[in-house]
Amino acid sequence: MARFFIDGGTRLSGEVRISGAKNSALPIIAAALLTDKKVVLKNIPDVYDVRTMIQLVEHLGASTHFKRNVLIIHASRLKRLEAPYDIVSRMRASYYVLGALLARAKKAVVAMPGGCAIGPRPVDMHIRGLNALGAKIEISRGCINADGRNLVGRKVDLQGPKGTSVGATINVMLAASGAAGTTVISPAAVEPEVLDVADFLKTLGVEVSGHGSHRITIKGGNVFREGASYTIIPDRIEAGTFAVAAAITRGRVLIKSALSEHLTSVLEKLIEIGVKVTFKDEGIVINGRGSKRATNIFVAPYPGFPTDMQAQFMALLATVPGTSTIKESIFENRFIQAVELMRMGADITIEGDTAVINGTPTLSGTDLMASDLRASSALVLAGLAARGKTVVSRIYHLDRGYERFEVKLRRLGAKIKRGR
Ligand code: EPZ
């Protein structure tokens, strides 16, 4: 099993180009199943989860061609309407084919995703949303069996225990694209990836409005334009991760191709901690030199501080003098990186949904085990800043969502190698 071998203590310096957003690419690949026409997707990150989604749409009957971040999908005919457990269990986002297949074929069978390392992650809101559009859904033998013969545009309430849901908003948007009439989703998620999916649907010819607000309106039907070609937005979480990499190594990095408007809460926190952030035409410059201060972070849905960035900030705050806190309100078990950071000498206490971090001047390198995607990147960042050698195992978690992570870090001067 592949591992990262890191020699810590080098300040990162140089420039890095950010790849396309994984969490846009996954639903947009599923959305390409809506049409029997050819779809060209650009800026698709070559990461493991994307490869899994490509495998899934091929399993359903689409032909694909993926080279140099351009993915061509042609689902002229669907061969199957079932997403099997061996694919869904590898990647939860496989459930996006549920909405797309209901819209296109009025039927879908998708294995129920289980929990995952970051919490139980139910799909009740997806099911409730699709039910509201008239889909009949039964759960049997671990699968969601959906019948969409009566699919019709309606009002869909997506209020959940923690607010709305990114995934359920997108799944309902996909199903609504093939439902006659008008669907109104409220409250809808406003994450940039939801807007990206809406913009892609528009290039297919679907009438979508209100995306970016908590009320999205979709006028569905089955008339899709020829030759949709669409470029995915840059990955805001990859950009944030490299910003923290610069900060934690007290380096200076130019982040290219990122959209600063998607990173407001992350950059504001870095500035509060004492990191210098400069906006230039070529990108965002992150300068981690100079003194740092502790801070308090409240994770919240967009435009709040992203849950997908809290692990990386925990690593950073472990090296910043004073007492910081992180309150995670979205997922129940998302501090898994803390125990590994503590093995490097970090002083972290978990009190319910809050982590209390007392900064230490130096972390020390050791053997670490990655447990989920963002936790893995946090361990790599800590290893870059630590004194001595760090070995991070189970990096397949990281390969799910970061494109050539160690190659990009090496170009910035990091001493990191992939090996066994
Ligand atoms: C998306 O997950 C992202 N995944 C996650 O990124 C991200 O952390 C999350 O949004 C929050 O921003 C993808 O886009 C593929 P939610 P999603 O539905 O859609 C509860 C990463 O590292 N909920 O908005 O699954 C849920 O348990 C990943 O790239 C229900 O109760 O998130 C959570 O507490 C990890 N019932 C909250 O809502 C449901 O049916 C928000 O989850 C659905 C969700």
Short mmCIF file of C-alpha atoms and ligand atoms in Angstrom, two decimals:
data_model
loop_
_atom_site.label_atom_id
_atom_site.label_comp_id
_atom_site.label_asym_id
_atom_site.label_seq_id
_atom_site.Cartn_x
_atom_site.Cartn_y
_atom_site.Cartn_z
CA MET A 1 0.00 0.00 0.00
CA ALA A 2 1.39 3.40 -1.00
CA ARG A 3 2.69 5.78 1.66
CA PHE A 4 4.12 9.28 1.75
CA PHE A 5 7.63 9.78 3.12
CA ILE A 6 8.12 13.36 4.24
CA ASP A 7 11.20 15.17 5.47
CA GLY A 8 9.78 18.12 7.34
CA GLY A 9 10.99 21.63 7.95
CA THR A 10 11.20 23.17 4.46
CA ARG A 11 9.42 26.48 3.82
CA LEU A 12 7.31 26.08 0.66
CA SER A 13 7.92 28.59 -2.05
CA GLY A 14 6.81 29.06 -5.66
CA GLU A 15 3.51 28.71 -7.46
CA VAL A 16 0.87 26.04 -7.72
CA ARG A 17 -2.00 25.61 -10.18
CA ILE A 18 -5.30 24.45 -8.72
CA SER A 19 -7.20 21.60 -10.43
CA GLY A 20 -10.93 21.38 -11.14
CA ALA A 21 -13.32 20.84 -8.25
CA LYS A 22 -13.88 17.17 -7.40
CA ASN A 23 -17.23 17.92 -5.77
CA SER A 24 -18.48 19.62 -8.95
CA ALA A 25 -17.02 17.04 -11.30
CA LEU A 26 -18.74 14.07 -9.61
CA PRO A 27 -22.37 15.29 -9.96
CA ILE A 28 -21.71 16.83 -13.37
CA ILE A 29 -20.42 13.48 -14.70
CA ALA A 30 -23.64 11.90 -13.39
CA ALA A 31 -25.63 14.74 -14.99
CA ALA A 32 -24.14 13.85 -18.37
CA LEU A 33 -26.43 10.78 -18.21
CA LEU A 34 -29.44 13.08 -18.58
CA THR A 35 -28.88 13.40 -22.31
CA ASP A 36 -28.31 10.98 -25.19
CA LYS A 37 -26.08 13.62 -26.78
CA LYS A 38 -22.31 13.92 -26.42
CA VAL A 39 -21.02 16.03 -23.51
CA VAL A 40 -17.50 17.47 -23.22
CA LEU A 41 -16.31 18.32 -19.70
CA LYS A 42 -13.10 20.29 -19.20
CA ASN A 43 -10.92 20.82 -16.11
CA ILE A 44 -11.98 17.45 -14.67
CA PRO A 45 -9.46 16.50 -11.95
CA ASP A 46 -7.79 13.13 -12.46
CA VAL A 47 -8.48 11.78 -8.98
CA TYR A 48 -9.62 8.38 -7.80
CA ASP A 49 -13.24 9.42 -7.08
CA VAL A 50 -13.58 10.81 -10.61
CA ARG A 51 -12.22 7.52 -12.01
CA THR A 52 -14.84 5.68 -9.92
CA MET A 53 -17.65 7.90 -11.25
CA ILE A 54 -16.43 7.31 -14.82
CA GLN A 55 -16.49 3.56 -14.14
CA LEU A 56 -20.06 3.89 -12.86
CA VAL A 57 -21.40 5.81 -15.88
CA GLU A 58 -19.67 3.29 -18.16
CA HIS A 59 -21.31 0.46 -16.20
CA LEU A 60 -24.66 2.16 -16.90
CA GLY A 61 -23.91 2.25 -20.64
CA ALA A 62 -22.14 5.55 -21.37
CA SER A 63 -19.01 5.58 -23.48
CA THR A 64 -16.25 7.81 -22.14
CA HIS A 65 -12.85 9.16 -23.09
CA PHE A 66 -10.69 10.85 -20.44
CA LYS A 67 -7.38 12.47 -21.27
CA ARG A 68 -5.55 15.55 -19.98
CA ASN A 69 -8.46 16.62 -17.76
CA VAL A 70 -10.97 16.56 -20.63
CA LEU A 71 -13.73 14.00 -20.26
CA ILE A 72 -16.05 13.14 -23.12
CA ILE A 73 -19.22 11.26 -22.15
CA HIS A 74 -21.76 9.91 -24.57
CA ALA A 75 -24.72 8.11 -23.01
CA SER A 76 -26.57 7.53 -26.29
CA ARG A 77 -28.29 4.51 -24.74
CA LEU A 78 -28.40 3.22 -21.18
CA LYS A 79 -27.65 -0.47 -20.72
CA ARG A 80 -28.41 -0.71 -17.01
CA LEU A 81 -30.24 1.34 -14.41
CA GLU A 82 -28.46 -0.05 -11.35
CA ALA A 83 -25.55 1.34 -9.35
CA PRO A 84 -24.04 -1.71 -7.63
CA TYR A 85 -22.82 -1.82 -4.03
CA ASP A 86 -19.18 -2.46 -4.94
CA ILE A 87 -19.04 0.98 -6.61
CA VAL A 88 -21.34 2.86 -4.19
CA SER A 89 -19.43 1.49 -1.18
CA ARG A 90 -16.21 2.90 -2.66
CA MET A 91 -17.72 6.34 -3.17
CA ARG A 92 -20.89 7.79 -1.64
CA ALA A 93 -21.27 10.38 -4.40
CA SER A 94 -22.31 7.47 -6.67
CA TYR A 95 -25.82 8.30 -5.40
CA TYR A 96 -25.92 11.22 -7.87
CA VAL A 97 -26.87 8.73 -10.58
CA LEU A 98 -30.18 8.25 -8.72
CA GLY A 99 -31.51 11.68 -9.72
CA ALA A 100 -30.01 11.47 -13.22
CA LEU A 101 -31.43 7.99 -13.99
CA LEU A 102 -34.87 8.93 -12.64
CA ALA A 103 -34.90 11.93 -14.96
CA ARG A 104 -33.68 10.02 -18.00
CA ALA A 105 -35.14 6.53 -17.61
CA LYS A 106 -37.80 7.03 -14.90
CA LYS A 107 -36.28 4.17 -12.93
CA ALA A 108 -33.16 3.61 -10.82
CA VAL A 109 -31.75 1.12 -8.37
CA VAL A 110 -28.88 2.45 -6.27
CA ALA A 111 -27.22 0.56 -3.43
CA MET A 112 -27.58 2.41 -0.12
CA PRO A 113 -24.31 4.06 0.85
CA GLY A 114 -23.33 3.16 4.39
CA GLY A 115 -21.80 5.50 6.95
CA CYS A 116 -18.23 6.57 6.51
CA ALA A 117 -15.26 7.63 8.61
CA ILE A 118 -16.70 11.12 9.22
CA GLY A 119 -20.12 10.06 10.52
CA PRO A 120 -23.37 8.19 9.80
CA ARG A 121 -24.30 10.36 6.75
CA PRO A 122 -27.96 9.44 6.13
CA VAL A 123 -29.67 9.91 2.72
CA ASP A 124 -33.20 10.56 4.05
CA MET A 125 -33.29 14.09 2.57
CA HIS A 126 -32.42 12.79 -0.90
CA ILE A 127 -35.28 10.29 -0.64
CA ARG A 128 -37.71 12.87 0.77
CA GLY A 129 -36.85 15.29 -2.04
CA LEU A 130 -37.33 12.70 -4.78
CA ASN A 131 -40.58 11.54 -3.13
CA ALA A 132 -41.81 15.12 -3.26
CA LEU A 133 -41.33 15.02 -7.06
CA GLY A 134 -43.60 11.97 -7.22
CA ALA A 135 -40.94 9.24 -7.30
CA LYS A 136 -41.98 6.07 -5.48
CA ILE A 137 -39.08 4.81 -3.43
CA GLU A 138 -38.66 1.51 -1.63
CA ILE A 139 -35.65 0.35 0.27
CA SER A 140 -35.11 -3.36 -0.03
CA ARG A 141 -32.09 -5.66 0.24
CA GLY A 142 -29.83 -2.65 0.90
CA CYS A 143 -30.88 -0.82 -2.27
CA ILE A 144 -32.92 2.28 -3.07
CA ASN A 145 -35.46 1.20 -5.70
CA ALA A 146 -36.93 4.28 -7.34
CA ASP A 147 -39.83 4.45 -9.76
CA GLY A 148 -40.12 7.80 -11.49
CA ARG A 149 -43.00 7.14 -13.87
CA ASN A 150 -45.03 9.86 -12.12
CA LEU A 151 -42.16 12.33 -11.82
CA VAL A 152 -43.46 15.88 -11.98
CA GLY A 153 -42.18 19.33 -10.99
CA ARG A 154 -43.28 20.33 -7.47
CA LYS A 155 -42.22 22.28 -4.40
CA VAL A 156 -39.47 20.42 -2.52
CA ASP A 157 -38.70 21.19 1.12
CA LEU A 158 -35.09 20.28 1.95
CA GLN A 159 -34.97 21.49 5.54
CA GLY A 160 -32.93 18.93 7.49
CA PRO A 161 -31.61 18.59 11.03
CA LYS A 162 -28.45 20.55 10.10
CA GLY A 163 -30.04 22.89 7.55
CA THR A 164 -30.19 21.85 3.92
CA SER A 165 -27.96 19.33 2.11
CA VAL A 166 -25.54 19.81 -0.78
CA GLY A 167 -26.04 16.28 -2.09
CA ALA A 168 -29.85 16.26 -1.76
CA THR A 169 -30.13 19.68 -3.46
CA ILE A 170 -28.10 18.35 -6.42
CA ASN A 171 -29.92 15.00 -6.63
CA VAL A 172 -33.29 16.78 -6.69
CA MET A 173 -32.00 19.23 -9.33
CA LEU A 174 -30.94 16.31 -11.54
CA ALA A 175 -34.29 14.52 -11.16
CA ALA A 176 -36.21 17.78 -11.68
CA SER A 177 -34.39 18.31 -15.00
CA GLY A 178 -36.37 15.39 -16.41
CA ALA A 179 -39.67 16.13 -14.61
CA ALA A 180 -42.33 18.01 -16.55
CA GLY A 181 -43.39 21.23 -14.81
CA THR A 182 -41.70 23.53 -12.33
CA THR A 183 -39.72 22.39 -9.32
CA VAL A 184 -38.87 24.80 -6.53
CA ILE A 185 -36.21 23.59 -4.08
CA SER A 186 -36.16 25.39 -0.75
CA PRO A 187 -34.03 25.70 1.27
CA ALA A 188 -31.42 24.87 -1.36
CA ALA A 189 -27.69 24.62 -0.66
CA VAL A 190 -25.62 27.56 -1.96
CA GLU A 191 -22.19 25.90 -2.17
CA PRO A 192 -20.28 26.89 -5.36
CA GLU A 193 -20.47 23.26 -6.53
CA VAL A 194 -24.30 23.47 -6.55
CA LEU A 195 -24.05 26.57 -8.77
CA ASP A 196 -21.64 24.73 -11.03
CA VAL A 197 -24.11 21.89 -11.51
CA ALA A 198 -26.89 24.43 -12.21
CA ASP A 199 -24.71 26.18 -14.81
CA PHE A 200 -23.95 22.85 -16.46
CA LEU A 201 -27.67 21.98 -16.57
CA LYS A 202 -28.26 25.32 -18.29
CA THR A 203 -25.73 24.44 -21.00
CA LEU A 204 -27.75 21.23 -21.55
CA GLY A 205 -30.82 23.41 -22.09
CA VAL A 206 -32.54 22.98 -18.70
CA GLU A 207 -34.18 26.17 -17.40
CA VAL A 208 -32.63 26.81 -13.98
CA SER A 209 -32.86 30.00 -11.94
CA GLY A 210 -32.24 31.13 -8.38
CA HIS A 211 -29.05 29.02 -7.92
CA GLY A 212 -26.84 30.80 -5.45
CA SER A 213 -29.91 31.64 -3.36
CA HIS A 214 -31.75 29.27 -1.03
CA ARG A 215 -34.55 28.85 -3.58
CA ILE A 216 -33.76 27.14 -6.88
CA THR A 217 -36.37 26.88 -9.63
CA ILE A 218 -36.10 24.29 -12.41
CA LYS A 219 -38.37 23.94 -15.40
CA GLY A 220 -37.80 20.35 -16.44
CA GLY A 221 -38.52 18.34 -19.53
CA ASN A 222 -36.48 16.15 -21.76
CA VAL A 223 -35.24 18.51 -24.43
CA PHE A 224 -31.49 18.67 -24.22
CA ARG A 225 -29.25 20.64 -26.55
CA GLU A 226 -26.58 19.12 -28.80
CA GLY A 227 -22.93 19.37 -27.99
CA ALA A 228 -22.78 20.65 -24.42
CA SER A 229 -19.27 21.66 -23.49
CA TYR A 230 -18.55 22.86 -19.97
CA THR A 231 -15.55 23.81 -17.83
CA ILE A 232 -15.63 22.84 -14.12
CA ILE A 233 -14.76 25.49 -11.49
CA PRO A 234 -11.43 25.32 -9.62
CA ASP A 235 -11.36 23.28 -6.42
CA ARG A 236 -11.74 25.68 -3.49
CA ILE A 237 -10.72 23.01 -0.97
CA GLU A 238 -7.52 22.14 -2.85
CA ALA A 239 -6.74 25.87 -3.01
CA GLY A 240 -7.41 26.23 0.73
CA THR A 241 -5.21 23.21 1.44
CA PHE A 242 -2.26 24.75 -0.45
CA ALA A 243 -2.87 28.06 1.34
CA VAL A 244 -2.53 26.23 4.66
CA ALA A 245 0.55 24.39 3.33
CA ALA A 246 2.19 27.78 2.75
CA ALA A 247 1.09 29.05 6.17
CA ILE A 248 2.11 25.98 8.19
CA THR A 249 5.60 25.86 6.64
CA ARG A 250 5.92 29.65 7.06
CA GLY A 251 6.51 29.79 3.30
CA ARG A 252 5.28 31.96 0.42
CA VAL A 253 3.15 30.46 -2.35
CA LEU A 254 1.27 31.92 -5.32
CA ILE A 255 -1.98 30.03 -5.79
CA LYS A 256 -3.06 30.17 -9.41
CA SER A 257 -6.45 29.49 -10.96
CA ALA A 258 -8.32 29.65 -7.65
CA LEU A 259 -11.43 31.83 -7.32
CA SER A 260 -10.90 34.07 -4.29
CA GLU A 261 -14.65 34.69 -3.97
CA HIS A 262 -15.07 30.99 -3.13
CA LEU A 263 -12.43 31.21 -0.42
CA THR A 264 -13.55 34.25 1.56
CA SER A 265 -14.08 32.57 4.94
CA VAL A 266 -10.86 30.54 4.63
CA LEU A 267 -8.71 33.55 3.65
CA GLU A 268 -10.30 35.70 6.37
CA LYS A 269 -9.30 33.09 8.97
CA LEU A 270 -5.75 32.94 7.63
CA ILE A 271 -5.50 36.74 7.87
CA GLU A 272 -6.87 36.63 11.43
CA ILE A 273 -4.17 34.06 12.32
CA GLY A 274 -1.51 36.45 10.98
CA VAL A 275 -0.91 35.05 7.50
CA LYS A 276 -0.43 37.68 4.79
CA VAL A 277 -2.83 37.28 1.87
CA THR A 278 -2.34 39.37 -1.28
CA PHE A 279 -4.56 39.33 -4.36
CA LYS A 280 -2.71 39.65 -7.68
CA ASP A 281 -3.77 39.25 -11.30
CA GLU A 282 -1.92 35.91 -11.46
CA GLY A 283 -3.50 34.55 -8.27
CA ILE A 284 -3.51 34.70 -4.48
CA VAL A 285 -0.20 35.05 -2.65
CA ILE A 286 -0.05 33.38 0.76
CA ASN A 287 2.84 34.49 2.93
CA GLY A 288 3.20 32.51 6.14
CA ARG A 289 6.15 34.37 7.65
CA GLY A 290 5.76 36.49 10.77
CA SER A 291 4.05 35.97 14.10
CA LYS A 292 0.77 34.07 14.42
CA ARG A 293 -2.22 34.26 16.76
CA ALA A 294 -4.73 31.68 17.94
CA THR A 295 -8.31 31.86 16.68
CA ASN A 296 -11.77 30.31 16.99
CA ILE A 297 -13.36 28.59 14.01
CA PHE A 298 -17.06 27.79 13.59
CA VAL A 299 -17.69 25.37 10.77
CA ALA A 300 -20.85 26.26 8.85
CA PRO A 301 -22.45 25.75 5.44
CA TYR A 302 -21.22 28.05 2.65
CA PRO A 303 -20.37 30.94 2.79
CA GLY A 304 -19.31 29.93 6.33
CA PHE A 305 -16.06 28.16 7.12
CA PRO A 306 -16.05 24.80 5.24
CA THR A 307 -16.05 21.50 7.09
CA ASP A 308 -13.69 20.25 4.37
CA MET A 309 -11.02 22.71 5.62
CA GLN A 310 -11.19 22.18 9.38
CA ALA A 311 -8.68 19.30 9.54
CA GLN A 312 -6.03 21.33 7.68
CA PHE A 313 -6.62 24.31 10.00
CA MET A 314 -6.34 22.04 13.02
CA ALA A 315 -2.83 21.09 11.85
CA LEU A 316 -1.96 24.76 11.35
CA LEU A 317 -3.38 25.88 14.71
CA ALA A 318 -1.42 23.12 16.45
CA THR A 319 1.68 25.18 15.53
CA VAL A 320 0.30 28.63 16.46
CA PRO A 321 0.88 30.01 20.00
CA GLY A 322 -2.15 30.28 22.28
CA THR A 323 -5.44 28.40 22.58
CA SER A 324 -7.61 27.97 19.49
CA THR A 325 -10.95 26.21 19.10
CA ILE A 326 -12.75 24.56 16.19
CA LYS A 327 -16.48 23.85 16.44
CA GLU A 328 -17.65 21.31 13.85
CA SER A 329 -21.41 21.47 13.40
CA ILE A 330 -21.91 19.52 10.16
CA PHE A 331 -20.42 16.04 10.60
CA GLU A 332 -20.36 14.09 13.85
CA ASN A 333 -16.98 12.43 13.68
CA ARG A 334 -14.74 14.78 11.80
CA PHE A 335 -11.90 15.24 14.25
CA ILE A 336 -10.28 11.89 13.38
CA GLN A 337 -7.03 13.63 12.47
CA ALA A 338 -6.66 14.94 16.06
CA VAL A 339 -5.33 11.69 17.56
CA GLU A 340 -2.70 11.37 14.86
CA LEU A 341 -1.67 15.03 15.29
CA MET A 342 -1.37 14.38 19.02
CA ARG A 343 1.11 11.60 18.22
CA MET A 344 3.25 14.35 16.64
CA GLY A 345 3.17 16.33 19.90
CA ALA A 346 0.10 18.48 19.21
CA ASP A 347 -1.91 19.45 22.30
CA ILE A 348 -5.56 18.89 21.33
CA THR A 349 -8.60 18.05 23.45
CA ILE A 350 -11.95 17.12 21.98
CA GLU A 351 -15.01 18.26 23.93
CA GLY A 352 -18.12 17.11 22.06
CA ASP A 353 -18.29 19.02 18.77
CA THR A 354 -15.40 21.31 19.76
CA ALA A 355 -11.66 20.78 19.50
CA VAL A 356 -9.45 22.83 21.80
CA ILE A 357 -5.95 23.27 20.43
CA ASN A 358 -3.03 24.62 22.44
CA GLY A 359 -0.29 25.58 20.01
CA THR A 360 3.17 24.07 20.41
CA PRO A 361 6.34 25.55 18.87
CA THR A 362 7.26 22.31 17.03
CA LEU A 363 5.62 19.11 15.95
CA SER A 364 7.81 16.06 15.56
CA GLY A 365 7.68 13.66 12.64
CA THR A 366 6.46 10.11 13.17
CA ASP A 367 4.44 7.29 11.53
CA LEU A 368 0.84 8.33 10.85
CA MET A 369 -2.23 6.68 9.44
CA ALA A 370 -4.65 8.55 7.17
CA SER A 371 -8.34 7.93 7.77
CA ASP A 372 -10.34 10.12 5.37
CA LEU A 373 -9.64 12.51 2.53
CA ARG A 374 -9.26 15.85 4.34
CA ALA A 375 -7.78 14.30 7.50
CA SER A 376 -5.09 12.80 5.23
CA SER A 377 -4.14 16.15 3.79
CA ALA A 378 -3.95 17.60 7.32
CA LEU A 379 -1.44 14.90 8.31
CA VAL A 380 0.70 15.63 5.24
CA LEU A 381 0.67 19.37 6.07
CA ALA A 382 1.68 18.62 9.67
CA GLY A 383 4.49 16.38 8.35
CA LEU A 384 5.77 19.20 6.15
CA ALA A 385 6.01 21.49 9.17
CA ALA A 386 7.33 18.89 11.62
CA ARG A 387 10.90 18.32 12.72
CA GLY A 388 12.27 15.08 11.24
CA LYS A 389 10.68 12.36 9.16
CA THR A 390 6.98 11.56 8.85
CA VAL A 391 5.48 8.55 7.10
CA VAL A 392 1.77 8.78 6.21
CA SER A 393 0.18 5.45 5.33
CA ARG A 394 -3.22 4.69 3.74
CA ILE A 395 -2.85 7.62 1.35
CA TYR A 396 -5.44 6.10 -0.97
CA HIS A 397 -7.84 8.30 1.02
CA LEU A 398 -5.96 11.37 -0.20
CA ASP A 399 -5.76 10.11 -3.79
CA ARG A 400 -9.57 10.17 -3.90
CA GLY A 401 -9.63 13.94 -4.05
CA TYR A 402 -6.24 15.60 -4.61
CA GLU A 403 -4.66 15.51 -8.06
CA ARG A 404 -0.90 14.79 -8.00
CA PHE A 405 -0.71 16.24 -4.48
CA GLU A 406 2.88 15.25 -3.74
CA VAL A 407 4.06 16.34 -7.22
CA LYS A 408 2.59 19.81 -6.69
CA LEU A 409 4.12 19.99 -3.19
CA ARG A 410 7.54 18.89 -4.50
CA ARG A 411 7.47 21.71 -7.06
CA LEU A 412 7.09 24.06 -4.09
CA GLY A 413 10.22 22.59 -2.51
CA ALA A 414 8.60 20.06 -0.18
CA LYS A 415 10.59 16.91 0.54
CA ILE A 416 7.88 14.34 -0.03
CA LYS A 417 8.01 11.03 -1.88
CA ARG A 418 5.49 8.32 -2.63
CA GLY A 419 6.66 4.81 -1.85
CA ARG A 420 5.73 1.52 -0.22
C1 EPZ B 1 -20.86 17.29 0.41
O1 EPZ B 1 -21.28 16.12 1.10
C2 EPZ B 1 -19.41 17.08 0.05
N1 EPZ B 1 -19.30 15.87 -0.78
C3 EPZ B 1 -18.58 16.91 1.30
O2 EPZ B 1 -17.21 16.84 0.91
C4 EPZ B 1 -18.76 18.14 2.19
O3 EPZ B 1 -18.08 17.94 3.40
C5 EPZ B 1 -20.25 18.36 2.47
O4 EPZ B 1 -20.99 18.45 1.22
C6 EPZ B 1 -20.54 19.63 3.27
O5 EPZ B 1 -20.07 20.74 2.57
C7 EPZ B 1 -19.53 15.96 -2.09
O6 EPZ B 1 -19.84 17.01 -2.64
C8 EPZ B 1 -19.34 14.72 -2.89
P1 EPZ B 1 -24.56 17.32 2.99
P2 EPZ B 1 -22.83 15.82 1.33
O7 EPZ B 1 -25.61 16.44 2.42
O8 EPZ B 1 -23.58 16.28 0.14
C9 EPZ B 1 -26.90 15.73 6.89
C10 EPZ B 1 -15.03 15.94 0.85
O9 EPZ B 1 -14.12 15.76 1.69
N2 EPZ B 1 -27.77 14.99 5.96
O10 EPZ B 1 -24.61 18.77 2.70
O11 EPZ B 1 -22.93 14.40 1.73
C11 EPZ B 1 -25.46 15.18 6.86
O12 EPZ B 1 -25.34 14.03 7.68
C12 EPZ B 1 -16.47 15.64 1.19
O13 EPZ B 1 -14.81 16.31 -0.32
C13 EPZ B 1 -28.87 14.32 6.46
O14 EPZ B 1 -29.15 14.32 7.66
O15 EPZ B 1 -23.13 16.74 2.57
C14 EPZ B 1 -24.68 16.37 7.33
O16 EPZ B 1 -24.76 16.45 8.74
C15 EPZ B 1 -16.68 14.93 2.48
N3 EPZ B 1 -29.66 13.64 5.57
C16 EPZ B 1 -25.44 17.57 6.74
O17 EPZ B 1 -26.76 17.06 6.44
C17 EPZ B 1 -29.40 13.61 4.22
O18 EPZ B 1 -30.15 12.97 3.48
C18 EPZ B 1 -24.84 18.16 5.47
O19 EPZ B 1 -24.53 17.10 4.56
C19 EPZ B 1 -28.29 14.33 3.73
C20 EPZ B 1 -27.48 15.01 4.62
#
